[in-house]
Short mmCIF file of C-alpha atoms in Angstrom, two decimals:
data_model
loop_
_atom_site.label_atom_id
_atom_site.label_comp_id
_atom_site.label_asym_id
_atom_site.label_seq_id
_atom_site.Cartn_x
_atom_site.Cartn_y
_atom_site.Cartn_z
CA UNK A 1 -15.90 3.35 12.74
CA UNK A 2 -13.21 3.71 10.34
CA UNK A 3 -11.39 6.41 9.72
CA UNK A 4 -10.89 6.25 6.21
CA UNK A 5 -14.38 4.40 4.56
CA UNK A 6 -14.84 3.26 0.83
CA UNK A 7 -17.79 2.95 -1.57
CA UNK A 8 -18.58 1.07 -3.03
CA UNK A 9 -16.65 -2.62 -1.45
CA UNK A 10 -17.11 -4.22 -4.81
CA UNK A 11 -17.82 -3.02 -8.30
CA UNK A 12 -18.36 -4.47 -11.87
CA UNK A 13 -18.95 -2.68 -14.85
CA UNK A 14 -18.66 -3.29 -18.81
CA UNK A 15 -15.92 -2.32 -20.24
CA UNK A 16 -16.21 1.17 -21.93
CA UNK A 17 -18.26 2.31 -18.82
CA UNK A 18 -17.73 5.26 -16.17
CA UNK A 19 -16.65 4.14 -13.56
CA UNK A 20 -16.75 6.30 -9.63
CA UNK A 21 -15.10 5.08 -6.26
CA UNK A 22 -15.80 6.98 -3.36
CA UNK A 23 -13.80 7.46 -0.52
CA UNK A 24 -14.88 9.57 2.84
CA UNK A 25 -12.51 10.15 5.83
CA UNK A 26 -13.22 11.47 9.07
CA UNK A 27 -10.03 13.09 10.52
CA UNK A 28 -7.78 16.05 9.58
CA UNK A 29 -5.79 15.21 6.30
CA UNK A 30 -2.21 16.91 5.00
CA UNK A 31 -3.09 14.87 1.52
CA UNK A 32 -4.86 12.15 0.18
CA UNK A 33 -3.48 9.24 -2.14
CA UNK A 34 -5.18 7.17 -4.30
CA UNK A 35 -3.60 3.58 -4.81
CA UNK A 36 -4.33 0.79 -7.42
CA UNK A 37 -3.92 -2.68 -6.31
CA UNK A 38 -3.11 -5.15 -9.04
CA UNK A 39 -4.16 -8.61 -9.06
CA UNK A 40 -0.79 -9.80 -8.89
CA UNK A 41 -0.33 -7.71 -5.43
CA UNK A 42 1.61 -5.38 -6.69
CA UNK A 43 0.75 -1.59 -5.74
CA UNK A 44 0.80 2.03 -8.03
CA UNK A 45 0.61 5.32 -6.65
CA UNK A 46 -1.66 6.61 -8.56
CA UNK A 47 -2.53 10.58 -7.35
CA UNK A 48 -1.67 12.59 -4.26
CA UNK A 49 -4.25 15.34 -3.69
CA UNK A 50 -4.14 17.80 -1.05
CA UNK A 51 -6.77 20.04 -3.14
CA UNK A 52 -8.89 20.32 -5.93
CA UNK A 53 -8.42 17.88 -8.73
CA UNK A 54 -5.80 15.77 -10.90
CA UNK A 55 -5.99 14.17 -13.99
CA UNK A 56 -4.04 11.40 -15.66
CA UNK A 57 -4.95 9.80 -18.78
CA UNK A 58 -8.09 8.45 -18.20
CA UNK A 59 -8.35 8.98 -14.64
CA UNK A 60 -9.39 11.66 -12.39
CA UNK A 61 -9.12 12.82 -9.01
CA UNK A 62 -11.35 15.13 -6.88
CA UNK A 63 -11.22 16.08 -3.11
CA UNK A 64 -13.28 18.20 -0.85
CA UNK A 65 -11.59 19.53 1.81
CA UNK A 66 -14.56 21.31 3.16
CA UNK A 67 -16.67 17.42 2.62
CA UNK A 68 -13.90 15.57 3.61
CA UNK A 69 -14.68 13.53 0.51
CA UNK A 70 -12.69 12.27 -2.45
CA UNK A 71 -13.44 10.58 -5.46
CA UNK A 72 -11.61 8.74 -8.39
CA UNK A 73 -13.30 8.58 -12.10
CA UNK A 74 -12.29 6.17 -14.87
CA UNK A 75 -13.37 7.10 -18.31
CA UNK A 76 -13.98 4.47 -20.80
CA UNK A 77 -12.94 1.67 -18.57
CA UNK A 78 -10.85 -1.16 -19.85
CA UNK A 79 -10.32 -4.65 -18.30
CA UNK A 80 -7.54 -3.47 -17.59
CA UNK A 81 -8.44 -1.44 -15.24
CA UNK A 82 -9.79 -4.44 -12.96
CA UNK A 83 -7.73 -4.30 -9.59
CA UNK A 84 -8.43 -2.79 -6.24
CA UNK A 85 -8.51 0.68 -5.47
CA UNK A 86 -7.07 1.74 -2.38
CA UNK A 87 -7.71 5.28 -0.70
CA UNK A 88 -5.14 6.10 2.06
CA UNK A 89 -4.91 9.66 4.16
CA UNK A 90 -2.16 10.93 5.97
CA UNK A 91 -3.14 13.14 9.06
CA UNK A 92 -0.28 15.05 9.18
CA UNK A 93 2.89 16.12 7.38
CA UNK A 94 5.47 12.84 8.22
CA UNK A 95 2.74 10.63 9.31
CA UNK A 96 1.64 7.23 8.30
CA UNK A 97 -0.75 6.48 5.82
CA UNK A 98 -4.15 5.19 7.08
CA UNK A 99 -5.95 3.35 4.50
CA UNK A 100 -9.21 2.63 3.40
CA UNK A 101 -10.81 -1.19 2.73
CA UNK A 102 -10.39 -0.75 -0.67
CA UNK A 103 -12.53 -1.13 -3.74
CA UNK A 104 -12.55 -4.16 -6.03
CA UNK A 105 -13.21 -2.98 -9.62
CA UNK A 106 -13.84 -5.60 -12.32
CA UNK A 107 -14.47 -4.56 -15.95
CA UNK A 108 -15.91 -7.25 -18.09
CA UNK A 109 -15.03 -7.39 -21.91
CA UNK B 1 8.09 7.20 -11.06
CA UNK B 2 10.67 5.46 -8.96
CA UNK B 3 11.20 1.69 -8.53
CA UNK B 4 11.58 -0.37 -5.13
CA UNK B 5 12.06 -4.42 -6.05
CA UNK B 6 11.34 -7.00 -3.35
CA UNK B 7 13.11 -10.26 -3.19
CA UNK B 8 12.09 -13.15 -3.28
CA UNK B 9 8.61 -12.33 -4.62
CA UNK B 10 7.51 -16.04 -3.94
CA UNK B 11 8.90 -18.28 -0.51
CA UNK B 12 7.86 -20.97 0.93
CA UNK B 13 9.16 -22.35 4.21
CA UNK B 14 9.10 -24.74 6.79
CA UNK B 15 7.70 -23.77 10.40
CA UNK B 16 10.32 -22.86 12.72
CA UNK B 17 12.86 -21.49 9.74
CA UNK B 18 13.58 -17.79 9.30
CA UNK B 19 12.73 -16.23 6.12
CA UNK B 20 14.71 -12.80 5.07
CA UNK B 21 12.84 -10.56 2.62
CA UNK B 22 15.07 -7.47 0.96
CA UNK B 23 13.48 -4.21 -0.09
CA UNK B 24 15.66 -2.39 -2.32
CA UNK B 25 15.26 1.51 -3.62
CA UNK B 26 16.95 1.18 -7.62
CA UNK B 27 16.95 4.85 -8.29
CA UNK B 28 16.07 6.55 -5.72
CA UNK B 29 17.50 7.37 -1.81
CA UNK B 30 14.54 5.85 0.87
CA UNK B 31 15.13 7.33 3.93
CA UNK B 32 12.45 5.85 5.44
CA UNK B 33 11.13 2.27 4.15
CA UNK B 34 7.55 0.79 5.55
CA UNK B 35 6.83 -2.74 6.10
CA UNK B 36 2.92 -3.86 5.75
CA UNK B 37 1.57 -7.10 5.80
CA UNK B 38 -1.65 -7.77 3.90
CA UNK B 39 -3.92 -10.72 4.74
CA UNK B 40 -6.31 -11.97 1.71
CA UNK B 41 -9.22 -9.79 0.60
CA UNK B 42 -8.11 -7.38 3.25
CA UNK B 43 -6.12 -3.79 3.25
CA UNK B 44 -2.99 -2.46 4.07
CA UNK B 45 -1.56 -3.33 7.56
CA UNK B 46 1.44 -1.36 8.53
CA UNK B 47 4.14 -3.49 10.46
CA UNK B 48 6.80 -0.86 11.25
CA UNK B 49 8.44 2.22 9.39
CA UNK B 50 12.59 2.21 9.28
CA UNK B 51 15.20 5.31 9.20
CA UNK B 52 18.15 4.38 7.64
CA UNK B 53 20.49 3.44 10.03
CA UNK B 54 17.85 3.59 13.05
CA UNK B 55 16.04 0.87 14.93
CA UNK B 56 12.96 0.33 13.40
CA UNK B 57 9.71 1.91 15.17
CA UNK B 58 7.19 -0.97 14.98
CA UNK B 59 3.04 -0.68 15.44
CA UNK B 60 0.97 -1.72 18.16
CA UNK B 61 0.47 -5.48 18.28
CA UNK B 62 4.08 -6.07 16.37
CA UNK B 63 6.76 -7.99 18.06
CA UNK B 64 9.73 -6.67 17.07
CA UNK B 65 12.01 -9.40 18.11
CA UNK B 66 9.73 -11.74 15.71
CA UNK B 67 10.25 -9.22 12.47
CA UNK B 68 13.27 -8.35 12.85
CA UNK B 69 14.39 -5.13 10.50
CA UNK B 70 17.53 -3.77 9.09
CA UNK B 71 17.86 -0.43 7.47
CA UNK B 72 21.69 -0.07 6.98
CA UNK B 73 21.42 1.78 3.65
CA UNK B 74 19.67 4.60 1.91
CA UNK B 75 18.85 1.79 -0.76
CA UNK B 76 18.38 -1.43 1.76
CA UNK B 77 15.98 -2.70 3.94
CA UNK B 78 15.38 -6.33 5.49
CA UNK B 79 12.42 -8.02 7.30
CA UNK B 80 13.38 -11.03 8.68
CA UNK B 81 10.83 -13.33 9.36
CA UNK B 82 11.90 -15.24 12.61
CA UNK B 83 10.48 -19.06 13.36
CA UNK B 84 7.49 -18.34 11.43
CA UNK B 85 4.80 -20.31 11.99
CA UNK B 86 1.86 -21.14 9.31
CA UNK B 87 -0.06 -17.98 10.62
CA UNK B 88 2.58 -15.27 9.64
CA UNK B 89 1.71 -17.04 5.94
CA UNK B 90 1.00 -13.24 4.24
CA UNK B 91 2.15 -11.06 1.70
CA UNK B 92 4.46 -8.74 2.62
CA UNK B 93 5.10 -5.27 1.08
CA UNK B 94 7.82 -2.50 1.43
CA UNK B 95 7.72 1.04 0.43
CA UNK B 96 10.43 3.48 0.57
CA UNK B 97 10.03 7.19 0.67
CA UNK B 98 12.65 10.08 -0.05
CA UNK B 99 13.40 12.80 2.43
CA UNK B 100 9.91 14.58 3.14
CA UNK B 101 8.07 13.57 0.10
CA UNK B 102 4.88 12.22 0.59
CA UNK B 103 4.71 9.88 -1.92
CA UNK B 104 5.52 6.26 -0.76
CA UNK B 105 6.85 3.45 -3.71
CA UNK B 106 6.00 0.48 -3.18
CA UNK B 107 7.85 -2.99 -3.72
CA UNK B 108 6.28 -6.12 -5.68
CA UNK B 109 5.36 -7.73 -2.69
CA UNK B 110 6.37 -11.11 -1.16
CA UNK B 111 3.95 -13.76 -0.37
CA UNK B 112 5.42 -15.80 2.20
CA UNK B 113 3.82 -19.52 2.74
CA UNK B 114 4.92 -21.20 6.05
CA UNK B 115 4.10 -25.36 5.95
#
């Protein structure tokens, strides 16, 4: 089993919808990041949580230490928003990132 | 946020030829870059993370003498590709990351096609 598990693997939505990715992990965490993917390869840090919740324009970030769960909310999506959406840990302070699968978000116009 | 280039972002070789791949930090210090190689439709695989101006420390499964990387500078890292063959045809990212940050910035990316 992975450490670090996605859901869901693939999403579309219309644009203007709400769109939640889930991510679960199953080891000790110093922080979670969430990563966006673009079609082009390139990748954007997008939040680093360690507690709580961020938000950033239309995105938001929630964790649950206690749950070891996160999740990441897009308000009125936009196809621009269509890339993958990449959860990664770390498991300690210096450590590597482990990453999730990924999610592949598509918003249709 | 800060900006790490990768050049070239496109290369496409023969088998047998070595391929260098430059990972540079433009405003910031990295003093420690990662190297990941990312097949299609799959995540993240980390290669091997770099101190500047230590030997690289590379994952399980790896072979350093294959990849071979340079981190001379707080602003510089290499991956050179050695005799690559068609199946080390990936896309290869860098990150750098400042001091004990945790944030990692990542490069374009460099998709590396070996005929």
């Amino acid at each position: 089993k992975n450490e670090v598990e996605q859901s869901p693997q693939n999403l579309t939505a219309q644009e203007g919808e709400f769109i939640t990715i889930n991510c679960s992990y199953s080891v000790g965490i110093s922080a979670l990041h969430w990563l966006q993917q673009h079609p082009g390869g390139g990748i954007v840090s997008l939040f680093m949580l360690s507690s709580g919740k961020k938000k950033h324009g239309r995105l938001i970030a929630t964790i649950n230490i206690q749950e070891k769960h996160s999740s990441l909310h897009i308000t009125a999506s936009h196809p621009r928003d269509s890339a993958v959406y990449i959860c990664a840990v770390r498991k300690g302070y210096g450590q590597n990132f482990v990453f999730g699968p990924g999610t592949r978000l598509s918003v249709l116009p | 946020g800060a900006v790490v280039s990768q050049h070239p972002s496109w290369v496409i070789c023969k088998s047998g030829t070595s391929v260098k791949i430059e990972c540079r930090s433009l405003d910031f210090q990295a003093t420690t870059m990662f190297w990941y190689r990312q097949f299609p439709k799959q995540s993240l695989m980390l290669m091997a993370t770099s101190n500047e101006g230590s030997k690289a420390t590379y994952e399980q499964g790896v072979e350093k003498d294959k990849f071979l990387i340079n981190h001379a500078s707080l602003t510089l890292s290499t991956l050179t590709v050695t005799s690559a063959h068609p199946e080390d045809s990936s896309f290869y990212i860098c990150s750098g990351q400042s001091g004990g940050l945790e944030t990692q910035y990542f490069g374009p990316g460099t998709r590396l096609l070996v005929l």
